[in-house]
Amino acid sequence: MFFYNISKTFLSNSRIISRLHPKSFPQATHFKLLQQYQSFYSSPQCYSNEPFLFLKSGPYSVANSTPQPAHLQKVYDKTLKEFHENESEMMVSSLQGSLLTLLCKLMNAKKVLEIGCFTGYSALCFAEGIKNSGTNAKVVTCEYDQKYAKIALQNVKEAGKDDLIEIKIGDGLETIRKFDKSTVFDLIYIDADKAGYINYYETILERNLLSEKGLIVADNVLFSGYVERLPNYDPNAPKSSENHIPKEIYKRIVVPLYNFNEHVNKDSRTTNLLLPGFDGLMLIQKN
């Protein structure tokens, strides 16, 4: 019932609209609210690069959440300042970073694997979540681009977390294929090349890299709302159409993510939940 009730509640322009039974209030009011919901859901503002998918809720949510430690905020601000918007968007939002920290704490995680490091901000968020988990606590993060890896290493050292974070440079898939068979992680975060998501997922399961009660979190699986548009995609549709997907991301990003979501959802080995928050988070556990 919990997930059922969640799915019946929608956020529109910073207001909560609950889809209650028509008998709960006048029919005219019910129709008006339903119109508002449908109008919002089909509008461009439903899809956003704000910290949450819903345009106006991000700043309010940040303001009503516990602030991050100074060393995390420093790396976050530095990344936004030094990188063009097209690059800095590869970094998770500060609100999502706080969620990653909290997930580690709730799970009592000790070992975290991150595939896709960028400037090290998310790795530092994970480190914040496991820092009190004992002597064996470790975040292993993989980065293909040497430029980003170098920046991440500097940020990690300046934050004083190099004892908790190990950065592995090179192809992420090859890196995880080389792990010792006894290596397991409590939380595995996938945020790298979207075309590789299925291969990462399959390798994690085939090599038993996930602990029995562990969690896989795959990021960007909705990709600004474009992934769910794929079945109705029209290459000739105008940008304002719900059937429009930018050509530059259609094959490279949207199709692979759609296939990944379908692949995971049909896999009897795991249980999954796709959250329509941030840019789409797929949570996965082994059965």
mmCIF file of C-alpha atoms in Angstrom:
data_model
loop_
_atom_site.group_PDB
_atom_site.id
_atom_site.type_symbol
_atom_site.label_atom_id
_atom_site.label_comp_id
_atom_site.label_asym_id
_atom_site.label_seq_id
_atom_site.Cartn_x
_atom_site.Cartn_y
_atom_site.Cartn_z
ATOM 1 C CA MET A 1 0.000 0.000 0.000
ATOM 2 C CA PHE A 2 2.893 2.384 0.675
ATOM 3 C CA PHE A 3 4.048 2.498 -2.953
ATOM 4 C CA TYR A 4 0.434 2.551 -4.145
ATOM 5 C CA ASN A 5 -0.321 5.647 -2.079
ATOM 6 C CA ILE A 6 2.896 7.327 -3.193
ATOM 7 C CA SER A 7 1.999 6.737 -6.833
ATOM 8 C CA LYS A 8 -1.374 8.405 -6.334
ATOM 9 C CA THR A 9 0.150 11.661 -5.140
ATOM 10 C CA PHE A 10 1.506 14.233 -7.562
ATOM 11 C CA LEU A 11 3.420 17.462 -7.107
ATOM 12 C CA SER A 12 2.372 20.446 -9.219
ATOM 13 C CA ASN A 13 3.896 23.911 -8.989
ATOM 14 C CA SER A 14 4.965 23.297 -5.376
ATOM 15 C CA ARG A 15 1.491 22.069 -4.407
ATOM 16 C CA ILE A 16 0.455 18.540 -3.539
ATOM 17 C CA ILE A 17 -2.481 17.245 -5.567
ATOM 18 C CA SER A 18 -3.915 13.972 -4.263
ATOM 19 C CA ARG A 19 -6.001 11.891 -6.619
ATOM 20 C CA LEU A 20 -8.738 11.096 -4.124
ATOM 21 C CA HIS A 21 -11.990 9.373 -4.882
ATOM 22 C CA PRO A 22 -14.499 11.794 -6.490
ATOM 23 C CA LYS A 23 -16.881 11.308 -3.551
ATOM 24 C CA SER A 24 -14.304 12.883 -1.245
ATOM 25 C CA PHE A 25 -15.101 16.358 -2.616
ATOM 26 C CA PRO A 26 -17.326 18.036 -5.256
ATOM 27 C CA GLN A 27 -17.098 16.681 -8.777
ATOM 28 C CA ALA A 28 -16.170 20.077 -10.226
ATOM 29 C CA THR A 29 -13.210 20.355 -7.867
ATOM 30 C CA HIS A 30 -12.081 16.839 -8.717
ATOM 31 C CA PHE A 31 -12.235 17.603 -12.448
ATOM 32 C CA LYS A 32 -10.302 20.852 -12.018
ATOM 33 C CA LEU A 33 -7.519 19.152 -10.032
ATOM 34 C CA LEU A 34 -7.325 16.363 -12.578
ATOM 35 C CA GLN A 35 -6.988 18.960 -15.355
ATOM 36 C CA GLN A 36 -4.172 20.679 -13.423
ATOM 37 C CA TYR A 37 -2.363 17.395 -12.965
ATOM 38 C CA GLN A 38 -2.687 16.424 -16.628
ATOM 39 C CA SER A 39 -1.583 19.886 -17.766
ATOM 40 C CA PHE A 40 1.477 19.781 -15.516
ATOM 41 C CA TYR A 41 2.461 16.246 -16.410
ATOM 42 C CA SER A 42 2.407 16.998 -20.135
ATOM 43 C CA SER A 43 4.270 20.287 -19.823
ATOM 44 C CA PRO A 44 8.020 20.868 -20.298
ATOM 45 C CA GLN A 45 8.389 21.934 -16.657
ATOM 46 C CA CYS A 46 7.682 18.361 -15.574
ATOM 47 C CA TYR A 47 11.126 17.483 -16.908
ATOM 48 C CA SER A 48 13.927 19.508 -15.436
ATOM 49 C CA ASN A 49 17.611 19.522 -14.553
ATOM 50 C CA GLU A 50 16.747 20.823 -11.099
ATOM 51 C CA PRO A 51 17.725 18.602 -8.130
ATOM 52 C CA PHE A 52 14.305 16.942 -8.409
ATOM 53 C CA LEU A 53 12.346 16.197 -11.568
ATOM 54 C CA PHE A 54 9.727 18.710 -10.495
ATOM 55 C CA LEU A 55 10.894 22.191 -11.302
ATOM 56 C CA LYS A 56 10.042 24.192 -8.201
ATOM 57 C CA SER A 57 10.616 21.681 -5.407
ATOM 58 C CA GLY A 58 14.428 21.524 -5.558
ATOM 59 C CA PRO A 59 15.387 24.779 -3.784
ATOM 60 C CA TYR A 60 12.695 24.260 -1.127
ATOM 61 C CA SER A 61 13.926 20.713 -0.478
ATOM 62 C CA VAL A 62 17.543 21.888 -0.159
ATOM 63 C CA ALA A 63 16.517 24.649 2.244
ATOM 64 C CA ASN A 64 14.734 22.130 4.451
ATOM 65 C CA SER A 65 17.503 19.516 4.507
ATOM 66 C CA THR A 66 20.543 19.301 6.774
ATOM 67 C CA PRO A 67 23.412 21.207 5.098
ATOM 68 C CA GLN A 68 26.354 19.205 3.810
ATOM 69 C CA PRO A 69 29.770 19.445 5.479
ATOM 70 C CA ALA A 70 31.979 22.279 4.260
ATOM 71 C CA HIS A 71 34.423 20.024 2.388
ATOM 72 C CA LEU A 72 31.590 18.577 0.290
ATOM 73 C CA GLN A 73 30.109 21.960 -0.490
ATOM 74 C CA LYS A 74 33.559 23.198 -1.499
ATOM 75 C CA VAL A 75 33.992 20.480 -4.136
ATOM 76 C CA TYR A 76 30.435 20.990 -5.352
ATOM 77 C CA ASP A 77 30.873 24.745 -5.776
ATOM 78 C CA LYS A 78 34.316 24.327 -7.337
ATOM 79 C CA THR A 79 32.977 21.916 -9.963
ATOM 80 C CA LEU A 80 30.139 24.259 -10.906
ATOM 81 C CA LYS A 81 32.577 27.170 -11.177
ATOM 82 C CA GLU A 82 35.362 25.510 -13.148
ATOM 83 C CA PHE A 83 33.365 23.406 -15.623
ATOM 84 C CA HIS A 84 31.008 24.375 -18.403
ATOM 85 C CA GLU A 85 27.372 23.563 -17.707
ATOM 86 C CA ASN A 86 27.441 20.626 -20.147
ATOM 87 C CA GLU A 87 30.213 19.040 -18.068
ATOM 88 C CA SER A 88 29.124 20.048 -14.572
ATOM 89 C CA GLU A 89 25.764 18.358 -15.193
ATOM 90 C CA MET A 90 27.623 15.045 -14.836
ATOM 91 C CA MET A 91 27.858 15.811 -11.113
ATOM 92 C CA VAL A 92 24.930 14.868 -8.902
ATOM 93 C CA SER A 93 23.051 17.696 -7.209
ATOM 94 C CA SER A 94 23.837 18.521 -3.587
ATOM 95 C CA LEU A 95 20.443 17.139 -2.586
ATOM 96 C CA GLN A 96 21.172 13.848 -4.324
ATOM 97 C CA GLY A 97 24.605 13.828 -2.719
ATOM 98 C CA SER A 98 22.958 14.049 0.689
ATOM 99 C CA LEU A 99 20.713 11.136 -0.275
ATOM 100 C CA LEU A 100 23.750 9.009 -1.183
ATOM 101 C CA THR A 101 25.313 9.799 2.191
ATOM 102 C CA LEU A 102 22.110 8.931 4.020
ATOM 103 C CA LEU A 103 21.677 5.658 2.099
ATOM 104 C CA CYS A 104 25.110 4.527 3.280
ATOM 105 C CA LYS A 105 24.253 5.369 6.876
ATOM 106 C CA LEU A 106 20.864 3.639 6.750
ATOM 107 C CA MET A 107 22.451 0.509 5.279
ATOM 108 C CA ASN A 108 25.448 0.564 7.621
ATOM 109 C CA ALA A 109 27.486 0.224 4.443
ATOM 110 C CA LYS A 110 31.235 -0.373 4.650
ATOM 111 C CA LYS A 111 32.192 -0.959 1.029
ATOM 112 C CA VAL A 112 30.955 1.205 -1.837
ATOM 113 C CA LEU A 113 31.706 0.844 -5.541
ATOM 114 C CA GLU A 114 31.132 3.815 -7.813
ATOM 115 C CA ILE A 115 31.325 3.506 -11.599
ATOM 116 C CA GLY A 116 31.821 7.037 -12.892
ATOM 117 C CA CYS A 117 33.745 9.392 -10.622
ATOM 118 C CA PHE A 118 33.965 12.763 -12.441
ATOM 119 C CA THR A 119 35.449 15.290 -9.950
ATOM 120 C CA GLY A 120 35.011 13.091 -6.896
ATOM 121 C CA TYR A 121 32.035 14.860 -5.329
ATOM 122 C CA SER A 122 29.758 11.820 -5.167
ATOM 123 C CA ALA A 123 32.627 9.634 -3.935
ATOM 124 C CA LEU A 124 33.111 12.114 -1.096
ATOM 125 C CA CYS A 125 29.388 11.898 -0.331
ATOM 126 C CA PHE A 126 29.713 8.125 -0.049
ATOM 127 C CA ALA A 127 32.806 8.517 2.139
ATOM 128 C CA GLU A 128 30.832 10.777 4.454
ATOM 129 C CA GLY A 129 28.266 8.011 4.819
ATOM 130 C CA ILE A 130 30.743 5.230 5.686
ATOM 131 C CA LYS A 131 33.368 7.168 7.658
ATOM 132 C CA ASN A 132 32.188 5.678 10.957
ATOM 133 C CA SER A 133 31.803 2.116 9.666
ATOM 134 C CA GLY A 134 35.138 0.759 10.901
ATOM 135 C CA THR A 135 38.658 0.131 9.678
ATOM 136 C CA ASN A 136 37.612 -1.746 6.535
ATOM 137 C CA ALA A 137 35.402 1.036 5.193
ATOM 138 C CA LYS A 138 36.289 1.967 1.629
ATOM 139 C CA VAL A 139 34.880 3.725 -1.446
ATOM 140 C CA VAL A 140 36.294 2.407 -4.723
ATOM 141 C CA THR A 141 35.488 4.754 -7.596
ATOM 142 C CA CYS A 142 36.236 4.201 -11.285
ATOM 143 C CA GLU A 143 37.007 6.953 -13.780
ATOM 144 C CA TYR A 144 37.856 6.490 -17.453
ATOM 145 C CA ASP A 145 39.019 10.055 -18.146
ATOM 146 C CA GLN A 146 42.463 10.798 -16.725
ATOM 147 C CA LYS A 147 41.714 14.530 -16.575
ATOM 148 C CA TYR A 148 38.721 13.998 -14.323
ATOM 149 C CA ALA A 149 40.534 11.377 -12.272
ATOM 150 C CA LYS A 150 43.379 13.802 -11.574
ATOM 151 C CA ILE A 151 40.953 16.481 -10.417
ATOM 152 C CA ALA A 152 39.066 13.968 -8.285
ATOM 153 C CA LEU A 153 42.283 12.803 -6.637
ATOM 154 C CA GLN A 154 43.173 16.386 -5.771
ATOM 155 C CA ASN A 155 39.707 17.046 -4.346
ATOM 156 C CA VAL A 156 39.816 13.870 -2.283
ATOM 157 C CA LYS A 157 43.231 14.728 -0.846
ATOM 158 C CA GLU A 158 42.216 18.305 -0.039
ATOM 159 C CA ALA A 159 39.160 16.947 1.764
ATOM 160 C CA GLY A 160 41.391 14.621 3.794
ATOM 161 C CA LYS A 161 39.516 11.510 2.635
ATOM 162 C CA ASP A 162 42.240 9.735 0.651
ATOM 163 C CA ASP A 163 42.309 7.022 3.321
ATOM 164 C CA LEU A 164 38.654 6.222 2.555
ATOM 165 C CA ILE A 165 38.579 6.668 -1.227
ATOM 166 C CA GLU A 166 40.489 4.725 -3.876
ATOM 167 C CA ILE A 167 40.334 6.016 -7.447
ATOM 168 C CA LYS A 168 40.862 3.481 -10.221
ATOM 169 C CA ILE A 169 41.655 4.984 -13.619
ATOM 170 C CA GLY A 170 40.601 3.150 -16.757
ATOM 171 C CA ASP A 171 37.615 1.481 -18.380
ATOM 172 C CA GLY A 172 35.028 0.844 -15.681
ATOM 173 C CA LEU A 173 33.881 -2.508 -17.041
ATOM 174 C CA GLU A 174 37.426 -3.830 -17.293
ATOM 175 C CA THR A 175 38.139 -2.570 -13.784
ATOM 176 C CA ILE A 176 35.256 -4.414 -12.150
ATOM 177 C CA ARG A 177 35.995 -7.564 -14.155
ATOM 178 C CA LYS A 178 39.435 -7.658 -12.523
ATOM 179 C CA PHE A 179 38.187 -7.572 -8.933
ATOM 180 C CA ASP A 180 39.051 -10.570 -6.823
ATOM 181 C CA LYS A 181 36.123 -12.999 -6.537
ATOM 182 C CA SER A 182 36.011 -12.431 -2.791
ATOM 183 C CA THR A 183 35.380 -8.694 -3.280
ATOM 184 C CA VAL A 184 31.846 -7.568 -2.405
ATOM 185 C CA PHE A 185 30.248 -4.167 -1.993
ATOM 186 C CA ASP A 186 27.275 -3.060 0.080
ATOM 187 C CA LEU A 187 26.301 -0.289 -2.329
ATOM 188 C CA ILE A 188 27.156 -0.058 -6.023
ATOM 189 C CA TYR A 189 26.477 3.184 -7.843
ATOM 190 C CA ILE A 190 26.326 3.234 -11.659
ATOM 191 C CA ASP A 191 26.732 6.675 -13.213
ATOM 192 C CA ALA A 192 29.006 6.200 -16.212
ATOM 193 C CA ASP A 193 28.480 5.726 -19.964
ATOM 194 C CA LYS A 194 24.808 4.946 -20.478
ATOM 195 C CA ALA A 195 25.464 2.442 -23.250
ATOM 196 C CA GLY A 196 27.344 0.319 -20.722
ATOM 197 C CA TYR A 197 24.671 0.053 -18.033
ATOM 198 C CA ILE A 198 23.510 -3.462 -18.941
ATOM 199 C CA ASN A 199 27.095 -4.728 -19.077
ATOM 200 C CA TYR A 200 27.872 -3.198 -15.679
ATOM 201 C CA TYR A 201 24.716 -4.711 -14.228
ATOM 202 C CA GLU A 202 25.369 -8.183 -15.637
ATOM 203 C CA THR A 203 29.023 -8.177 -14.564
ATOM 204 C CA ILE A 204 28.068 -7.148 -11.023
ATOM 205 C CA LEU A 205 25.642 -10.054 -10.733
ATOM 206 C CA GLU A 206 27.769 -12.633 -12.545
ATOM 207 C CA ARG A 207 30.816 -11.896 -10.393
ATOM 208 C CA ASN A 208 28.767 -11.607 -7.176
ATOM 209 C CA LEU A 209 30.137 -8.144 -6.453
ATOM 210 C CA LEU A 210 26.987 -7.154 -4.558
ATOM 211 C CA SER A 211 26.566 -8.274 -0.953
ATOM 212 C CA GLU A 212 23.465 -10.297 -0.079
ATOM 213 C CA LYS A 213 21.630 -7.289 1.367
ATOM 214 C CA GLY A 214 23.379 -4.806 -0.878
ATOM 215 C CA LEU A 215 21.908 -2.184 -3.175
ATOM 216 C CA ILE A 216 22.629 -1.148 -6.761
ATOM 217 C CA VAL A 217 21.707 2.443 -7.616
ATOM 218 C CA ALA A 218 21.683 3.342 -11.321
ATOM 219 C CA ASP A 219 21.485 7.063 -12.044
ATOM 220 C CA ASN A 220 19.934 9.061 -14.926
ATOM 221 C CA VAL A 221 17.619 6.245 -16.021
ATOM 222 C CA LEU A 222 14.886 8.728 -17.028
ATOM 223 C CA PHE A 223 17.283 11.250 -18.573
ATOM 224 C CA SER A 224 15.181 14.405 -18.347
ATOM 225 C CA GLY A 225 12.043 12.428 -19.162
ATOM 226 C CA TYR A 226 13.165 11.413 -22.650
ATOM 227 C CA VAL A 227 13.499 7.685 -21.894
ATOM 228 C CA GLU A 228 9.790 7.118 -21.358
ATOM 229 C CA ARG A 229 9.075 8.855 -24.672
ATOM 230 C CA LEU A 230 10.922 6.235 -26.681
ATOM 231 C CA PRO A 231 7.933 4.025 -27.649
ATOM 232 C CA ASN A 232 6.243 7.048 -29.254
ATOM 233 C CA TYR A 233 9.387 8.651 -30.669
ATOM 234 C CA ASP A 234 8.929 10.529 -33.922
ATOM 235 C CA PRO A 235 12.152 11.777 -35.573
ATOM 236 C CA ASN A 236 10.167 14.507 -37.309
ATOM 237 C CA ALA A 237 8.320 15.724 -34.226
ATOM 238 C CA PRO A 238 8.856 19.388 -33.212
ATOM 239 C CA LYS A 239 10.733 20.154 -29.989
ATOM 240 C CA SER A 240 7.492 21.059 -28.246
ATOM 241 C CA SER A 241 6.022 17.610 -28.920
ATOM 242 C CA GLU A 242 5.900 14.800 -26.367
ATOM 243 C CA ASN A 243 7.248 12.551 -29.133
ATOM 244 C CA HIS A 244 10.434 14.596 -29.560
ATOM 245 C CA ILE A 245 13.848 13.244 -28.539
ATOM 246 C CA PRO A 246 17.014 15.178 -29.504
ATOM 247 C CA LYS A 247 18.841 13.260 -32.212
ATOM 248 C CA GLU A 248 22.216 13.665 -30.497
ATOM 249 C CA ILE A 249 21.088 11.612 -27.498
ATOM 250 C CA TYR A 250 18.578 9.248 -29.113
ATOM 251 C CA LYS A 251 20.895 6.314 -29.960
ATOM 252 C CA ARG A 252 23.760 7.126 -27.603
ATOM 253 C CA ILE A 253 21.791 7.599 -24.396
ATOM 254 C CA VAL A 254 18.009 7.212 -24.586
ATOM 255 C CA VAL A 255 17.843 3.838 -26.334
ATOM 256 C CA PRO A 256 20.464 2.200 -24.044
ATOM 257 C CA LEU A 257 18.729 3.498 -20.912
ATOM 258 C CA TYR A 258 15.338 2.314 -22.129
ATOM 259 C CA ASN A 259 16.807 -1.131 -22.815
ATOM 260 C CA PHE A 260 18.475 -1.139 -19.387
ATOM 261 C CA ASN A 261 15.226 -0.351 -17.574
ATOM 262 C CA GLU A 262 13.419 -3.082 -19.503
ATOM 263 C CA HIS A 263 16.256 -5.543 -18.879
ATOM 264 C CA VAL A 264 16.295 -5.004 -15.131
ATOM 265 C CA ASN A 265 12.518 -5.008 -14.806
ATOM 266 C CA LYS A 266 12.296 -8.420 -16.507
ATOM 267 C CA ASP A 267 15.141 -9.977 -14.509
ATOM 268 C CA SER A 268 13.854 -12.583 -12.037
ATOM 269 C CA ARG A 269 17.154 -12.463 -10.113
ATOM 270 C CA THR A 270 16.458 -9.010 -8.706
ATOM 271 C CA THR A 271 13.797 -6.695 -7.327
ATOM 272 C CA ASN A 272 13.813 -3.137 -8.621
ATOM 273 C CA LEU A 273 12.183 0.213 -8.025
ATOM 274 C CA LEU A 274 12.455 3.136 -10.446
ATOM 275 C CA LEU A 275 12.141 6.421 -8.575
ATOM 276 C CA PRO A 276 10.990 9.446 -10.635
ATOM 277 C CA GLY A 277 13.259 11.776 -8.679
ATOM 278 C CA PHE A 278 16.388 13.692 -9.636
ATOM 279 C CA ASP A 279 17.031 12.310 -13.151
ATOM 280 C CA GLY A 280 15.599 8.883 -12.442
ATOM 281 C CA LEU A 281 17.117 6.463 -9.920
ATOM 282 C CA MET A 282 16.810 2.698 -10.325
ATOM 283 C CA LEU A 283 17.194 0.873 -7.003
ATOM 284 C CA ILE A 284 18.015 -2.823 -7.331
ATOM 285 C CA GLN A 285 18.444 -5.662 -4.823
ATOM 286 C CA LYS A 286 19.114 -9.345 -5.320
ATOM 287 C CA ASN A 287 16.223 -11.749 -4.604
#
